[in-house]
Tab-separated table of C-alpha atoms in Angstrom:
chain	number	residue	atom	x	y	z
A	1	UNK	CA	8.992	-8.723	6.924
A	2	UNK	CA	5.075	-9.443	5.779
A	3	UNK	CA	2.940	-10.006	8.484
A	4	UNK	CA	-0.958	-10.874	8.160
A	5	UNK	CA	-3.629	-8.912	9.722
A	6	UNK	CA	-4.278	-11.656	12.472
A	7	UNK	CA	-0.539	-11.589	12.469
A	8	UNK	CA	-0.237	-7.820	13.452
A	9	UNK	CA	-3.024	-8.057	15.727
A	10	UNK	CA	-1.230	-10.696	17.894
A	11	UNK	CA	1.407	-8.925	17.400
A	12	UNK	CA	0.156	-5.758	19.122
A	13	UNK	CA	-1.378	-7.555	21.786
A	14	UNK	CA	-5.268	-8.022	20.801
A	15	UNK	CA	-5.508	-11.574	21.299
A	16	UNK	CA	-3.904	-11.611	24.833
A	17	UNK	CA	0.186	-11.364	26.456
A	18	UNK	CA	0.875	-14.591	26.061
A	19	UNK	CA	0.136	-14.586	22.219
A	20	UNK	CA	1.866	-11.272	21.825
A	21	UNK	CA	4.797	-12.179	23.686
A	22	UNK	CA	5.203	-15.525	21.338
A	23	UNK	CA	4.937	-13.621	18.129
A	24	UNK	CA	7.650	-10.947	19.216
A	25	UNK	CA	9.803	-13.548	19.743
A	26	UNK	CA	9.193	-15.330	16.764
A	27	UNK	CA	9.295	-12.223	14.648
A	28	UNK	CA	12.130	-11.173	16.062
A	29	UNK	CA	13.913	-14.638	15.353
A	30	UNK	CA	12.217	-14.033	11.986
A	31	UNK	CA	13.915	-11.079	11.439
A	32	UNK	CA	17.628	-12.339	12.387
A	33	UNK	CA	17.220	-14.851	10.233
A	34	UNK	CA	16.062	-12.743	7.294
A	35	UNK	CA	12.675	-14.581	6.822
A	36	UNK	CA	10.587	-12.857	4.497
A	37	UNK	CA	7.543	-14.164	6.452
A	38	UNK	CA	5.995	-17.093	8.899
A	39	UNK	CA	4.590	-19.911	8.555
A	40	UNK	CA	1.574	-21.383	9.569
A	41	UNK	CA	2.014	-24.849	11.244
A	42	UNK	CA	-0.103	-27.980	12.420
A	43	UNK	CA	2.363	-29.787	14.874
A	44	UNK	CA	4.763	-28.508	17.741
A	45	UNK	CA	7.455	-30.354	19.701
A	46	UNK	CA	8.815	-28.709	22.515
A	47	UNK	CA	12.070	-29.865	24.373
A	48	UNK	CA	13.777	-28.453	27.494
A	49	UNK	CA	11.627	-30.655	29.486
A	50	UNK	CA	14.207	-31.720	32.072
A	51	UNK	CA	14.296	-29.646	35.500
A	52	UNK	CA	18.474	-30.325	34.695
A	53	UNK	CA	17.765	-29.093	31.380
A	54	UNK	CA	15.884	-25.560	32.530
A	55	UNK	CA	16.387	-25.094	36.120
A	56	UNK	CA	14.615	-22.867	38.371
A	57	UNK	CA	14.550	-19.789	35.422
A	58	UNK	CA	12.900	-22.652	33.049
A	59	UNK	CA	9.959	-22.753	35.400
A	60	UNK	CA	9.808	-19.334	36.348
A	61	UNK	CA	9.548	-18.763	32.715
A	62	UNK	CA	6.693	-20.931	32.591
A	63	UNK	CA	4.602	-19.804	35.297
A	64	UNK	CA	5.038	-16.607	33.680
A	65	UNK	CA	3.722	-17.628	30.392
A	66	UNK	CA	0.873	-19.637	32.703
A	67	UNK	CA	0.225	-16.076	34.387
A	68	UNK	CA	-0.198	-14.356	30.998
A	69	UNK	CA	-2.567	-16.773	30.003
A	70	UNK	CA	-0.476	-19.075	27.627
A	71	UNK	CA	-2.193	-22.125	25.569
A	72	UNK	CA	-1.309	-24.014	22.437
A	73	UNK	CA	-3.347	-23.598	19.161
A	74	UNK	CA	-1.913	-26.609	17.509
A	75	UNK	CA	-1.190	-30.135	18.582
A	76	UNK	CA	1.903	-30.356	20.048
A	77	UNK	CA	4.005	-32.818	22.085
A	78	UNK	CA	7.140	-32.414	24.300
A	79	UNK	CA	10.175	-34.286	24.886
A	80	UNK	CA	10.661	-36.899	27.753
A	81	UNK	CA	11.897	-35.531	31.611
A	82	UNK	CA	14.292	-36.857	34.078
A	83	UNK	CA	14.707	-40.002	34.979
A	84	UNK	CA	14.165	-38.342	38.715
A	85	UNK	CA	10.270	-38.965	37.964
A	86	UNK	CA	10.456	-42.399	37.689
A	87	UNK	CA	9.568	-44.042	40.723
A	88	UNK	CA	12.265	-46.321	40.171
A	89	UNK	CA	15.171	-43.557	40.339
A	90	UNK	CA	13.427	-41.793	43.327
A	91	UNK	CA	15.440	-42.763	45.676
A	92	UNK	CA	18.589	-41.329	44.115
A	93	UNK	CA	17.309	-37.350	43.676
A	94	UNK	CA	16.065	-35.170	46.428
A	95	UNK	CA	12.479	-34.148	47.137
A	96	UNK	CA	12.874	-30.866	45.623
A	97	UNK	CA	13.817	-31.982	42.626
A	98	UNK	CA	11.221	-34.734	41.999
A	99	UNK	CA	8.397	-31.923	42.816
A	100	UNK	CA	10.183	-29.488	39.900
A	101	UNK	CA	10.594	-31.970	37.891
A	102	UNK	CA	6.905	-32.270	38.672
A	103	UNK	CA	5.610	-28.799	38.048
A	104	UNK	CA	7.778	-28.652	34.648
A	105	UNK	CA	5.264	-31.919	33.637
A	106	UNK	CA	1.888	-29.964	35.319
A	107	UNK	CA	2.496	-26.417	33.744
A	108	UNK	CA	3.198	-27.706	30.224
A	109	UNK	CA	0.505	-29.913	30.195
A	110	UNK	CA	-2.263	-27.092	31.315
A	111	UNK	CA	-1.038	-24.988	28.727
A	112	UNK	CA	-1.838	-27.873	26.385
A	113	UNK	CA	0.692	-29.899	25.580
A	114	UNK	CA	-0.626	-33.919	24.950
A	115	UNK	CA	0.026	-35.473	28.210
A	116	UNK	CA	0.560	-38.908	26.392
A	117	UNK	CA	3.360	-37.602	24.610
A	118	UNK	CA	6.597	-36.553	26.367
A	119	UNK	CA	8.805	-39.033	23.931
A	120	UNK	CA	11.559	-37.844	21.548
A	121	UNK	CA	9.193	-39.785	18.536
A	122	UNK	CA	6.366	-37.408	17.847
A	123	UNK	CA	6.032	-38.922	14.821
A	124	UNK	CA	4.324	-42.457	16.758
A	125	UNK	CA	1.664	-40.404	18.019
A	126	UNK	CA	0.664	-38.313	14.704
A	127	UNK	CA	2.320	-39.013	11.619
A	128	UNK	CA	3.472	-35.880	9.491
A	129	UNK	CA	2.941	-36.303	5.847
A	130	UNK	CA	4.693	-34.871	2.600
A	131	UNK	CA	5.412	-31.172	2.809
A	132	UNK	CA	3.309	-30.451	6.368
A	133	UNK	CA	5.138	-27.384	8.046
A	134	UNK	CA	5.932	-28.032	11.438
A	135	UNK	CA	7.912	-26.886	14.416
A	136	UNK	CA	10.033	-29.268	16.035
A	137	UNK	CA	12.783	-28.951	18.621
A	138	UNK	CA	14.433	-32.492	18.645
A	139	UNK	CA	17.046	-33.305	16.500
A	140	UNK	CA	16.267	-37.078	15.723
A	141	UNK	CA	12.251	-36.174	15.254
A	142	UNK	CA	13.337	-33.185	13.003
A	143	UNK	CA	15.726	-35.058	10.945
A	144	UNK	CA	13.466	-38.491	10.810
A	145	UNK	CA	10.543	-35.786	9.846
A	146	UNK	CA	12.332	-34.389	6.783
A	147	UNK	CA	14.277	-37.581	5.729
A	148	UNK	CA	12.440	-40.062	6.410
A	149	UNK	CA	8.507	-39.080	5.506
A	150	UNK	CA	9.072	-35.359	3.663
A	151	UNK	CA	7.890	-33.134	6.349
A	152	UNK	CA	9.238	-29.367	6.487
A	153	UNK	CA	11.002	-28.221	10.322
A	154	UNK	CA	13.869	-26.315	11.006
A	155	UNK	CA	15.664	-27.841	14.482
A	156	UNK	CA	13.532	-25.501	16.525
A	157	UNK	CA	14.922	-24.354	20.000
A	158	UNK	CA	13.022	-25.108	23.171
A	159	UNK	CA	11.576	-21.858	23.217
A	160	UNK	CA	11.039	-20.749	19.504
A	161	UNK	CA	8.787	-24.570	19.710
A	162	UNK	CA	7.050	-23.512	22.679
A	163	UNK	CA	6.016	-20.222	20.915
A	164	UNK	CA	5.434	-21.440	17.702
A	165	UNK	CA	2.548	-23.922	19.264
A	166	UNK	CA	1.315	-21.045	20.886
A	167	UNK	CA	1.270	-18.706	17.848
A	168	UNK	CA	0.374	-21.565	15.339
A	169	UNK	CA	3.446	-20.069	13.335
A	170	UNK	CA	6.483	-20.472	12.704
A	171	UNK	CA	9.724	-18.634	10.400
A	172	UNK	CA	9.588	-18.962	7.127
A	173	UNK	CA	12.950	-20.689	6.711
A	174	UNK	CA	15.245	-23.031	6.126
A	175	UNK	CA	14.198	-26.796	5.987
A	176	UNK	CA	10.590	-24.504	4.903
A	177	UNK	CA	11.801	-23.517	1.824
A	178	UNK	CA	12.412	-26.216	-1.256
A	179	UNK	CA	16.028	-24.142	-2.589
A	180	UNK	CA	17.131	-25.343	1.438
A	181	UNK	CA	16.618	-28.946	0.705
A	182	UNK	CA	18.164	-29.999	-2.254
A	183	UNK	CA	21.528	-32.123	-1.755
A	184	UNK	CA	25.280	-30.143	-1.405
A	185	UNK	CA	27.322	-33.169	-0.994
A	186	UNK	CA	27.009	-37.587	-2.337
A	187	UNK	CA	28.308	-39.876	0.217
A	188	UNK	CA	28.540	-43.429	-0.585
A	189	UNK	CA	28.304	-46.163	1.826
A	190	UNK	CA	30.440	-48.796	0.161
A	191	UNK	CA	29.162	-51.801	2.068
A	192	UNK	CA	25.886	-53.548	3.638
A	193	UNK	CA	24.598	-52.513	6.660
A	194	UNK	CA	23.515	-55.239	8.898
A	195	UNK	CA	22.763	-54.534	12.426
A	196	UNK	CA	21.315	-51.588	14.523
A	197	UNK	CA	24.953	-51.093	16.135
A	198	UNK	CA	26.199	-50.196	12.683
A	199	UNK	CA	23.559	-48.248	11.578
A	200	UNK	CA	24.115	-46.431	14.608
A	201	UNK	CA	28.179	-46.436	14.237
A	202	UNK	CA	28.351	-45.560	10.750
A	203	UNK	CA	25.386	-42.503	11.377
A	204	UNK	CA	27.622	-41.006	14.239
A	205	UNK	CA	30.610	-41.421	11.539
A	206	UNK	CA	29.243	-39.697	9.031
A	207	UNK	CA	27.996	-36.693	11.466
A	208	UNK	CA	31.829	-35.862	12.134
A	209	UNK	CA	31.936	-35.506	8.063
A	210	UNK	CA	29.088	-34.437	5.982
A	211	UNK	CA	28.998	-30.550	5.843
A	212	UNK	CA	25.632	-30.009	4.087
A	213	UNK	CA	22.693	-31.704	2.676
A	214	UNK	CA	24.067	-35.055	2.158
A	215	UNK	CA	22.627	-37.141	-0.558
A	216	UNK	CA	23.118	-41.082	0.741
A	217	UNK	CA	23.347	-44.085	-1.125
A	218	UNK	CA	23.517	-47.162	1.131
A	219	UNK	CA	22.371	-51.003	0.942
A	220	UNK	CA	20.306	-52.500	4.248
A	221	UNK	CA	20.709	-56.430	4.548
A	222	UNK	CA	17.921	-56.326	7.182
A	223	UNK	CA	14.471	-57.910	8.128
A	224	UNK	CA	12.141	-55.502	6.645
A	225	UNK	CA	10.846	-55.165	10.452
A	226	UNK	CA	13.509	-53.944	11.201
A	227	UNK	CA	14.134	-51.403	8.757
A	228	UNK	CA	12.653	-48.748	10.121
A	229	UNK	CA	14.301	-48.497	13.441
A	230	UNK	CA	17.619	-48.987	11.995
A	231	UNK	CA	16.629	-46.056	9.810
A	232	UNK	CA	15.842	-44.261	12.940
A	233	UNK	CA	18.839	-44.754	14.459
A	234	UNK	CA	20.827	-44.293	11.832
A	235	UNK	CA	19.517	-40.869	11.478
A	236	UNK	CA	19.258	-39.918	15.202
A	237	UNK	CA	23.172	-41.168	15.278
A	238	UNK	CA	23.695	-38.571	11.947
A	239	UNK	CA	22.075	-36.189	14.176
A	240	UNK	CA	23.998	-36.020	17.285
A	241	UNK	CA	27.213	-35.504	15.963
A	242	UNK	CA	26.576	-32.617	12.878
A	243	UNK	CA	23.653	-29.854	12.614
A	244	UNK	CA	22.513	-31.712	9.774
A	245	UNK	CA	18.373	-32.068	9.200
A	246	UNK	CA	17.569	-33.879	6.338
A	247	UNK	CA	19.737	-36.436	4.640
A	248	UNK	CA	18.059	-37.222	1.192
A	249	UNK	CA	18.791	-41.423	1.014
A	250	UNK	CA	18.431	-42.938	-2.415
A	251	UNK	CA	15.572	-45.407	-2.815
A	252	UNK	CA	14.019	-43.658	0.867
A	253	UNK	CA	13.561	-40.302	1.358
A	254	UNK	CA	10.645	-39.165	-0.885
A	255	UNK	CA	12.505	-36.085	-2.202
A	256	UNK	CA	15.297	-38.531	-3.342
A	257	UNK	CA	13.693	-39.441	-6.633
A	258	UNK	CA	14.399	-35.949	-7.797
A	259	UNK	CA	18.354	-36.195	-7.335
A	260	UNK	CA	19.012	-39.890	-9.010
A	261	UNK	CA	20.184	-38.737	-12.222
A	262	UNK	CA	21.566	-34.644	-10.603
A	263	UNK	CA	23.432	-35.993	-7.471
A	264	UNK	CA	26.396	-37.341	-9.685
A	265	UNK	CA	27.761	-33.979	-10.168
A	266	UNK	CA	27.980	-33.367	-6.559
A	267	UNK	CA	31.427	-33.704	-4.168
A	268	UNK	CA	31.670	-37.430	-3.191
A	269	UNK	CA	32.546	-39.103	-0.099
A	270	UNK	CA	33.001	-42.646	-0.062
A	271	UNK	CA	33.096	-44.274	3.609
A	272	UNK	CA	34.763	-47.179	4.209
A	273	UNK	CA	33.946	-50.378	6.476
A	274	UNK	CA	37.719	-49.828	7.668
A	275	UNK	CA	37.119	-46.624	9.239
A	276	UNK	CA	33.883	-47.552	10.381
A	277	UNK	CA	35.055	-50.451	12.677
A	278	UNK	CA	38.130	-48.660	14.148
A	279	UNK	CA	35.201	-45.801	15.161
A	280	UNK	CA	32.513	-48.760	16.520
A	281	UNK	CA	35.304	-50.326	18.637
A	282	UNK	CA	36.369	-47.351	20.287
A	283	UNK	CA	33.323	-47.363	21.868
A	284	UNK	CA	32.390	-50.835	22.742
A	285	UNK	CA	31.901	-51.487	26.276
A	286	UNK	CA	29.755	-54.024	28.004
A	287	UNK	CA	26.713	-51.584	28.204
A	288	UNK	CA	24.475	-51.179	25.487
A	289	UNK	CA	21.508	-48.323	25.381
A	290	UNK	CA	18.783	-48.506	23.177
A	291	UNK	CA	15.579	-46.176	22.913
A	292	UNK	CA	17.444	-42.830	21.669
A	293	UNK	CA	15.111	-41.995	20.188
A	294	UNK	CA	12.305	-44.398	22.190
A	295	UNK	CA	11.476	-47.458	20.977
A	296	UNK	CA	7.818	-49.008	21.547
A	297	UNK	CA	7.153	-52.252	23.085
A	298	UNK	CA	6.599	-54.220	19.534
A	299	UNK	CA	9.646	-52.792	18.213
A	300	UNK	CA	11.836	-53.914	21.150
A	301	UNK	CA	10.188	-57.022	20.937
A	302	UNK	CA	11.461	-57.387	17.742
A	303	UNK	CA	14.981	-56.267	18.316
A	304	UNK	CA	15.652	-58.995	21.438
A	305	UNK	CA	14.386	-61.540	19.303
A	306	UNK	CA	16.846	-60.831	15.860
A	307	UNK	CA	19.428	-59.814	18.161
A	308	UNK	CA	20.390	-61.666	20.792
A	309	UNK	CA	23.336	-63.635	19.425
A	310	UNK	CA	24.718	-60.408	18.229
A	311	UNK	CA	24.484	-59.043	22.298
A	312	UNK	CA	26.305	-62.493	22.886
A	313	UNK	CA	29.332	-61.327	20.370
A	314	UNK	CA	29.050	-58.107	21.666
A	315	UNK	CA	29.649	-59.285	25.449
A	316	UNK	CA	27.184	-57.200	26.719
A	317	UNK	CA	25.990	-57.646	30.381
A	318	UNK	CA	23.663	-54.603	30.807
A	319	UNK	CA	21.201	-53.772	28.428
A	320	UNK	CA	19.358	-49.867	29.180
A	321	UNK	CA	16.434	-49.039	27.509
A	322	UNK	CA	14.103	-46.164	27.237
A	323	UNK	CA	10.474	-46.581	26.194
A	324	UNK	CA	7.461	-43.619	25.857
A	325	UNK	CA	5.197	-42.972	28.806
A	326	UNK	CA	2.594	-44.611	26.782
A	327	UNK	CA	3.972	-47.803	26.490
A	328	UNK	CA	5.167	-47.973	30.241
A	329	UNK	CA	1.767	-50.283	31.581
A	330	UNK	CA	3.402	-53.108	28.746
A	331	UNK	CA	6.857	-53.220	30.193
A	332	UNK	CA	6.255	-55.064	32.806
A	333	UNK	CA	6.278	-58.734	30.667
A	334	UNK	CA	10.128	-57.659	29.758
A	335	UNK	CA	11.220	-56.946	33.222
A	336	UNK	CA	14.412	-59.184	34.586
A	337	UNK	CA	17.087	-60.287	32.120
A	338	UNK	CA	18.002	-62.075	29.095
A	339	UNK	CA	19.624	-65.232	28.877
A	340	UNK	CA	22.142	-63.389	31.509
A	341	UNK	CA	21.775	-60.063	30.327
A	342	UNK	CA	20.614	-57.617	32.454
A	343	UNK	CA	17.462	-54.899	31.472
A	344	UNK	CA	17.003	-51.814	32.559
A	345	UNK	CA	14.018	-49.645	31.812
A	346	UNK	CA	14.108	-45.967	31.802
């Protein structure tokens, strides 16, 4: 594996522990994966945020990096915590938890994470554009970074995201390398989409089948508003139920263009709005969630107003949804219900 001369440097401990302790593990993660080199990087999105997520060895783990003098060298953002910090949920989680839950928020900020951030869509708060390396470890941000606007991230582990925004580097890898994103597989959505809730139905769907790089062709009959969150859905959805990220979707994704006239040679999968519906009503119930990934406040805005005859059908009673920390001071005009629908903010 080619390191640089910075590289080896950090490496053997000249620019501090903390740096030298992130670059062993990266090159050693480098090295199981048989990356030739890293990378260098601009953005890093660290997860594992939740105490319930890292327990007590999370934030011993952190202090530890605190202790060896650990700081970021890149802009980077983290995922959201536990509900147990909201002062609305307080009363349902002990002390103790609350004040890790806390410390998690306190230690990765003073290392230098953006304290505005902790939201699953790093991509509201600094836009990645075509071909930026980064270092993500979120699977709806990673595969709404490659998809969606042509960015380069593997789906990064808490840790390897943690040490790549200390390092500044990354492995050289993967979604990082153009032979890893060209399409394996065509599926073919053979009808409209029209809602959020099918976006969402038919990405989860498709997650249980696609076994590559899928190539997607697929119509939207949806306000152009709109578009972009059922995109994000859709994808998130995709996301949850394969390892899958980067879909390549004809007319979208900017690497598309290169596959219009190649992708036809390629296994095809045709989904049906048959299987589709027997899948979405399995899982109906009277509760609907929305904000994974976060919305903002325009955005849900925008939803309640196209949507609320299709909540109506639907039968739903509760509606849950989960917003950034930056966006919590313009909640409170949406607080109460909905012409008899409850909402809940997280």
């Amino acid at each position: 594996m080619y390191l640089g001369k910075w590289e080896e440097k950090a490496l053997q401990g000249e620019f501090g522990e903390a740096l030298q302790l992130s670059m062993n593990v990266l090159v050693k993660v480098c090295r199981a994966l048989k990356a030739e080199k890293l990378v260098e990087i601009s953005h890093a999105h660290v997860s594992g945020v939740s105490y319930f997520n890292i327990g007590d060895e999370g934030i011993e783990f952190l202090e530890d990096l605190v202790k060896k003098g650990a700081k970021t060298s890149i802009y980077t953002t983290a995922n959201p915590a536990s509900i147990a910090f909201l002062d609305k949920f307080r009363d349902s989680y002990s002390a103790e938890i609350i004040v890790k839950q806390r410390k998690i928020i306190d230690i990765l900020i003073s290392i230098g994470i953006d304290r505005k951030s902790f939201t699953c869509i790093p991509y509201k708060l600094k836009t990645p554009v075509l071909g930026e390396h980064l270092a993500w470890a979120e699977s709806s941000a990673v595969i709404y970074a490659n998809s969606i606007l042509g960015a380069k991230t593997n789906r990064e582990g808490g840790v390897t995201a943690l040490m790549a925004a200390i390092a500044g580097r990354t492995c050289f890898s993967g979604m990082h390398l153009d032979e890893n994103r060209c399409p394996t597989e065509t599926i073919v959505i053979d009808f409209p989409i029209r809602s959020i809730a099918e976006a969402s139905a038919i990405g989860l769907y498709i997650g249980n089948v696609v076994r590559g790089i899928p190539y997607i062709k697929m119509k939207m009959y949806i306000d152009e508003k709109l578009k972009n969150v059922v995109l994000r859905s859709f994808l998130a959805s995709l996301a949850s139920t394969s390892s899958c990220p980067l879909v390549l979707i004809e007319g979208v994704s900017p690497e598309a263009q290169k596959y219009v006239d190649k992708h036809s040679s390629l296994e095809k999968i045709s989904i049906d709005f048959k299987d589709v519906q027997t899948f979405f009503d399995s899982m109906c119930s009277p509760v609907l969630y929305l904000g994974c990934p976060h919305i903002d406040i325009d955005e849900l805005e925008l939803i309640l107003r196209n949507s609320i005859e299709v909540l109506k059908i639907l039968k739903i009673e509760k509606l849950y949804v989960s917003v950034p920390m930056y966006e919590q001071e313009k909640i409170l005009k949406y607080i109460g219900s909905l012409e008899g629908i409850e909402i809940v903010y997280l």
